[in-house]
CSV table of C-alpha atoms in Angstrom, one decimal:
chain,number,residue,atom,x,y,z
A,13,MET,CA,221.5,-31.6,114.6
A,14,HIS,CA,222.6,-32.5,118.0
A,15,GLU,CA,219.4,-34.7,120.0
A,16,ASP,CA,219.3,-37.2,123.1
A,17,SER,CA,219.0,-40.2,121.7
A,18,ALA,CA,217.6,-43.0,124.1
A,19,PRO,CA,214.1,-44.1,123.5
A,20,VAL,CA,211.4,-42.0,125.5
A,21,GLU,CA,208.3,-42.8,127.8
A,22,LEU,CA,205.4,-41.2,127.0
A,23,LYS,CA,202.7,-40.7,129.4
A,24,VAL,CA,200.0,-40.0,126.9
A,25,HIS,CA,196.9,-40.6,129.6
A,26,ILE,CA,198.0,-37.7,131.8
A,27,ALA,CA,197.4,-34.5,130.7
A,28,HIS,CA,200.8,-32.1,129.8
A,29,PRO,CA,200.9,-28.5,129.4
A,30,ALA,CA,203.0,-28.8,126.4
A,31,ARG,CA,200.7,-30.9,124.0
A,32,MET,CA,197.5,-28.9,125.3
A,33,TYR,CA,199.3,-25.7,124.3
A,34,ASP,CA,199.1,-27.1,121.2
A,35,TYR,CA,195.9,-27.7,121.1
A,36,TYR,CA,195.0,-24.8,122.0
A,37,LEU,CA,197.2,-23.3,118.7
A,38,GLY,CA,195.0,-25.9,116.6
A,39,GLY,CA,197.8,-28.2,116.5
A,40,LYS,CA,197.5,-32.5,116.0
A,41,ASP,CA,200.1,-33.4,118.7
A,42,ASN,CA,198.2,-34.1,121.3
A,43,PHE,CA,196.2,-37.2,122.9
A,44,ALA,CA,192.6,-37.2,124.8
A,45,ALA,CA,193.8,-36.2,128.1
A,46,ASP,CA,195.0,-33.1,126.7
A,47,ARG,CA,192.2,-32.4,125.1
A,48,LYS,CA,190.1,-33.1,127.2
A,49,THR,CA,192.0,-30.7,130.3
A,50,ALA,CA,192.0,-28.3,127.5
A,51,GLU,CA,188.4,-28.1,127.2
A,52,GLU,CA,188.1,-28.1,130.3
A,53,SER,CA,189.4,-24.7,130.5
A,54,LEU,CA,188.2,-23.1,127.4
A,55,ARG,CA,184.6,-23.6,129.4
A,56,VAL,CA,186.1,-21.3,132.1
A,57,ALA,CA,188.1,-19.1,129.4
A,58,PRO,CA,187.3,-19.2,125.8
A,59,GLU,CA,190.1,-16.5,125.7
A,60,ILE,CA,192.7,-19.0,125.9
A,61,ARG,CA,193.1,-19.6,122.3
A,62,ASP,CA,193.8,-16.0,121.7
A,63,ILE,CA,196.2,-15.8,124.5
A,64,ALA,CA,198.0,-18.4,123.4
A,65,ARG,CA,198.0,-17.3,119.7
A,66,GLU,CA,199.0,-13.7,120.9
A,67,ASN,CA,202.0,-15.3,123.1
A,68,ARG,CA,203.5,-16.8,119.7
A,69,ALA,CA,203.3,-14.0,117.9
A,70,PHE,CA,205.1,-12.1,120.6
A,71,MET,CA,208.0,-14.7,120.6
A,72,GLN,CA,208.1,-14.3,117.5
A,73,ARG,CA,208.6,-10.7,117.4
A,74,ALA,CA,210.8,-10.7,120.1
A,75,VAL,CA,213.0,-12.8,118.3
A,76,ARG,CA,213.2,-10.8,115.1
A,77,PHE,CA,214.1,-8.2,118.0
A,78,MET,CA,217.0,-9.5,119.2
A,79,VAL,CA,218.4,-11.2,115.8
A,80,LYS,CA,218.0,-6.9,114.5
A,81,ALA,CA,220.1,-6.0,118.2
A,82,GLY,CA,222.7,-8.5,116.9
A,83,ILE,CA,221.6,-12.0,119.5
A,84,ARG,CA,223.3,-15.0,117.0
A,85,GLN,CA,222.1,-18.0,119.9
A,86,PHE,CA,219.2,-18.5,121.5
A,87,LEU,CA,217.9,-21.1,124.6
A,88,ASP,CA,214.5,-21.6,124.9
A,89,ILE,CA,213.2,-23.4,127.9
A,90,GLY,CA,210.2,-25.0,128.0
A,91,ALA,CA,209.9,-25.0,124.2
A,92,GLY,CA,206.7,-26.7,124.4
A,93,LEU,CA,206.1,-29.0,120.9
A,94,PRO,CA,207.3,-28.1,117.3
A,95,THR,CA,205.3,-25.7,115.5
A,96,GLN,CA,205.0,-23.4,112.5
A,97,ARG,CA,207.5,-20.3,112.7
A,98,ASN,CA,210.1,-21.6,115.6
A,99,VAL,CA,212.9,-19.9,117.1
A,100,HIS,CA,214.8,-20.9,114.8
A,101,GLU,CA,213.4,-20.3,111.7
A,102,VAL,CA,212.2,-16.8,112.5
A,103,ALA,CA,215.8,-15.7,113.7
A,104,GLN,CA,216.9,-18.0,110.1
A,105,GLU,CA,214.5,-15.4,108.4
A,106,GLU,CA,216.7,-12.7,109.4
A,107,THR,CA,219.9,-14.2,109.0
A,108,SER,CA,222.6,-16.8,109.0
A,109,GLY,CA,225.2,-18.3,111.8
A,110,VAL,CA,222.2,-18.4,115.0
A,111,ARG,CA,222.7,-21.3,117.0
A,112,VAL,CA,219.3,-22.6,119.1
A,113,VAL,CA,218.8,-24.9,121.5
A,114,TYR,CA,215.4,-26.0,122.8
A,115,VAL,CA,214.8,-27.6,126.6
A,116,ASP,CA,211.8,-28.9,127.0
A,117,ASN,CA,211.0,-31.7,130.3
A,118,ASP,CA,208.4,-33.3,128.0
A,119,PRO,CA,209.7,-36.8,126.0
A,120,ILE,CA,207.1,-36.2,122.8
A,121,VAL,CA,208.8,-32.8,122.5
A,122,LEU,CA,211.8,-34.6,121.6
A,123,VAL,CA,209.9,-37.1,119.5
A,124,HIS,CA,208.6,-34.6,117.6
A,125,ALA,CA,211.9,-32.3,117.4
A,126,ARG,CA,213.4,-35.5,115.9
A,127,ALA,CA,211.5,-35.6,113.2
A,128,LEU,CA,210.8,-31.7,112.2
A,129,LEU,CA,214.5,-30.9,112.5
A,130,ALA,CA,215.6,-33.7,110.6
A,131,GLY,CA,218.3,-32.8,108.6
A,132,ILE,CA,219.7,-29.6,110.2
A,133,GLY,CA,223.3,-29.8,110.5
A,134,GLU,CA,224.6,-29.7,114.1
A,135,SER,CA,226.0,-26.2,113.7
A,136,GLU,CA,222.1,-24.9,113.8
A,137,THR,CA,219.7,-26.8,116.0
A,138,ARG,CA,220.0,-28.4,119.3
A,139,VAL,CA,217.3,-30.2,120.9
A,140,VAL,CA,217.7,-31.5,124.8
A,141,THR,CA,215.2,-32.9,127.3
A,142,ALA,CA,215.6,-30.8,130.5
A,143,ASP,CA,214.0,-29.4,133.6
A,144,LEU,CA,213.7,-26.4,134.4
A,145,ARG,CA,213.7,-26.8,138.1
A,146,ASP,CA,217.7,-27.8,137.9
A,147,PRO,CA,218.6,-24.5,136.0
A,148,GLN,CA,222.2,-25.3,136.9
A,149,ALA,CA,222.0,-28.7,134.8
A,150,ILE,CA,220.8,-27.2,132.0
A,151,LEU,CA,224.2,-24.9,131.8
A,152,SER,CA,226.5,-28.0,132.2
A,153,ARG,CA,225.0,-30.0,129.6
A,154,PRO,CA,227.4,-30.2,127.1
A,155,ASP,CA,224.7,-30.3,124.4
A,156,VAL,CA,224.4,-26.4,125.8
A,157,ASN,CA,227.5,-24.8,126.9
A,158,GLY,CA,229.5,-26.3,124.6
A,159,PHE,CA,227.3,-25.7,121.9
A,160,LEU,CA,226.5,-21.8,123.0
A,161,ASP,CA,229.4,-19.8,123.9
A,162,PHE,CA,228.5,-18.3,127.1
A,163,THR,CA,231.4,-15.6,126.6
A,164,LYS,CA,228.8,-13.9,124.0
A,165,PRO,CA,225.8,-12.9,124.4
A,166,VAL,CA,222.9,-14.5,124.1
A,167,ALA,CA,218.6,-14.9,124.6
A,168,ILE,CA,217.2,-16.8,126.9
A,169,MET,CA,213.9,-17.6,126.7
A,170,LEU,CA,211.4,-18.9,129.1
A,171,LEU,CA,207.8,-18.5,127.5
A,172,SER,CA,204.8,-19.2,128.8
A,173,VAL,CA,206.9,-21.9,131.1
A,174,LEU,CA,207.5,-20.1,134.5
A,175,GLN,CA,203.8,-20.3,135.6
A,176,PHE,CA,204.2,-24.3,135.9
A,177,ILE,CA,206.2,-24.1,138.8
A,178,PRO,CA,203.8,-23.0,142.0
A,179,ASP,CA,205.6,-24.6,144.4
A,180,ARG,CA,209.0,-22.9,144.1
A,181,ASP,CA,209.7,-18.9,144.3
A,182,PRO,CA,210.7,-18.5,140.3
A,183,GLU,CA,213.4,-16.3,141.5
A,184,GLU,CA,215.5,-19.0,142.9
A,185,LEU,CA,215.5,-20.6,138.6
A,186,VAL,CA,215.6,-17.4,136.9
A,187,ALA,CA,218.3,-16.2,138.6
A,188,PRO,CA,221.3,-18.7,137.6
A,189,LEU,CA,220.2,-17.9,134.1
A,190,ARG,CA,220.6,-14.1,134.6
A,191,GLU,CA,224.0,-14.5,136.2
A,192,ILE,CA,225.8,-16.7,133.5
A,193,MET,CA,224.7,-14.0,130.8
A,194,VAL,CA,227.4,-11.6,129.9
A,195,PRO,CA,226.2,-7.6,129.0
A,196,GLY,CA,224.1,-7.5,125.6
A,197,SER,CA,222.1,-11.0,126.1
A,198,PHE,CA,218.5,-10.6,126.8
A,199,LEU,CA,216.2,-12.6,128.7
A,200,VAL,CA,212.0,-13.0,127.4
A,201,ILE,CA,209.7,-14.1,129.8
A,202,SER,CA,206.3,-14.4,129.0
A,203,HIS,CA,204.0,-15.3,132.2
A,204,PRO,CA,199.5,-15.1,132.8
A,205,THR,CA,199.1,-12.6,135.9
A,206,GLN,CA,195.8,-12.8,137.7
A,207,ASP,CA,195.9,-8.8,137.3
A,208,PHE,CA,192.9,-9.4,134.8
A,209,ARG,CA,190.3,-11.7,134.4
A,210,ARG,CA,191.2,-13.3,137.8
A,211,GLU,CA,188.7,-15.4,138.8
A,212,GLN,CA,189.3,-17.1,135.4
A,213,ALA,CA,192.4,-16.9,135.9
A,214,LEU,CA,192.0,-19.2,138.8
A,215,GLN,CA,189.5,-21.1,137.6
A,216,VAL,CA,191.9,-22.2,134.7
A,217,ALA,CA,194.2,-23.3,136.7
A,218,GLU,CA,192.1,-25.2,138.9
A,219,THR,CA,191.7,-27.2,135.4
A,220,TYR,CA,195.6,-28.1,135.5
A,221,VAL,CA,196.1,-29.5,138.9
A,222,ARG,CA,194.2,-32.6,136.6
A,223,ALA,CA,197.2,-32.7,134.5
A,224,SER,CA,201.1,-33.2,135.0
A,225,ALA,CA,201.7,-29.6,136.2
A,226,PRO,CA,199.9,-27.2,138.0
A,227,ALA,CA,199.5,-23.6,137.3
A,228,VAL,CA,199.7,-21.1,139.0
A,229,ALA,CA,199.0,-17.2,137.4
A,230,ARG,CA,200.9,-14.4,139.4
A,231,ARG,CA,200.8,-10.4,139.5
A,232,LYS,CA,202.6,-8.0,137.2
A,233,ALA,CA,205.5,-7.0,140.2
A,234,GLU,CA,206.2,-10.6,140.7
A,235,ILE,CA,207.1,-11.3,136.8
A,236,GLU,CA,209.1,-8.6,136.5
A,237,ARG,CA,211.2,-9.2,139.0
A,238,LEU,CA,212.6,-12.0,137.4
A,239,PHE,CA,214.3,-9.9,134.7
A,240,GLY,CA,216.5,-8.5,137.8
A,241,ASP,CA,218.7,-5.9,137.1
A,242,PHE,CA,218.1,-6.5,133.6
A,243,GLN,CA,217.0,-2.9,131.7
A,244,LEU,CA,213.1,-3.9,130.0
A,245,VAL,CA,213.1,-3.0,126.4
A,246,GLU,CA,210.4,-0.4,125.7
A,247,PRO,CA,207.7,-0.8,126.3
A,248,GLY,CA,208.5,-2.5,129.5
A,249,LEU,CA,206.0,-5.3,130.8
A,250,VAL,CA,202.8,-5.1,129.4
A,251,GLN,CA,200.4,-7.6,128.0
A,252,SER,CA,201.8,-9.7,124.9
A,253,PRO,CA,200.2,-7.9,122.2
A,254,LEU,CA,201.9,-4.4,123.2
A,255,TRP,CA,205.2,-5.6,122.8
A,256,ARG,CA,205.8,-3.9,119.7
A,257,PRO,CA,202.7,-5.1,117.8
A,258,ASP,CA,202.9,-5.4,114.1
A,259,HIS,CA,199.6,-4.0,114.2
A,260,GLU,CA,196.7,-2.5,116.0
A,261,PHE,CA,195.3,-5.0,118.4
A,262,ILE,CA,191.5,-6.2,117.8
A,263,GLY,CA,189.7,-7.4,120.6
A,264,GLU,CA,189.4,-6.9,124.2
A,265,LEU,CA,192.4,-6.4,125.7
A,266,ASP,CA,191.4,-7.6,129.6
A,267,HIS,CA,190.9,-10.7,128.0
A,268,ILE,CA,194.5,-11.2,127.3
A,269,TRP,CA,195.7,-12.0,130.6
A,270,MET,CA,199.4,-12.3,129.6
A,271,TYR,CA,202.4,-10.6,130.5
A,272,ALA,CA,205.9,-10.2,127.7
A,273,GLY,CA,209.0,-8.7,128.0
A,274,VAL,CA,212.4,-8.6,127.0
A,275,GLY,CA,215.4,-6.9,129.4
A,276,GLN,CA,218.8,-6.6,128.8
A,277,LYS,CA,221.9,-7.4,130.6
A,278,MET,CA,223.5,-3.7,130.2
């Protein structure tokens, strides 16, 4: 495994979405500030735990689908803290020879990735610290474009991350990623929406203002346009439990205010 080797500074006194997400999933890699802000969100919308779990399950189904479609390279931007059944684990259960690069702007992700991925060879997985706000910087890194071969199909994954850039048009960030992808590549996006429980979604966004990354929930049409001219894989952009489910969703579907989709460059 290749990774940044410099010491990292952990700002544990400020809540961070990656660590809050870990808390929602029942993880232990979070701090008091993360738990406090996460609990504020849960008081407004207790369904956030289910939304997080369904988002994770969508990722795993999408990875299996893309591996079966021939993808052997994955770039997971905004990867968050390592938890059970990450992209590389799911992919490698399906086949060998898969390369995965995880990207996140939280230094603690790098710290935990070093421990989790210790012993994995450089031929398989890498972790880099970078920010989606500068997609060109990500794509120009030698440990990204020197490891993944962008002349061949690749999967780029933006799972529950674009909402944390409320002050930019997300199209500015996704377009450079789409442009570098060759036909046969896949773009995976999940994003919270205000199309269902709008009041709860907006109130949760207010709690994230106190975190290091304020959030915004977007409408379906806003999220769908991020796929550009990519062809959406059936069933299209849908609530996360409805994307090629392994079993019937049991619960209140309106409480899962997260859209998810996979698009392919033709």
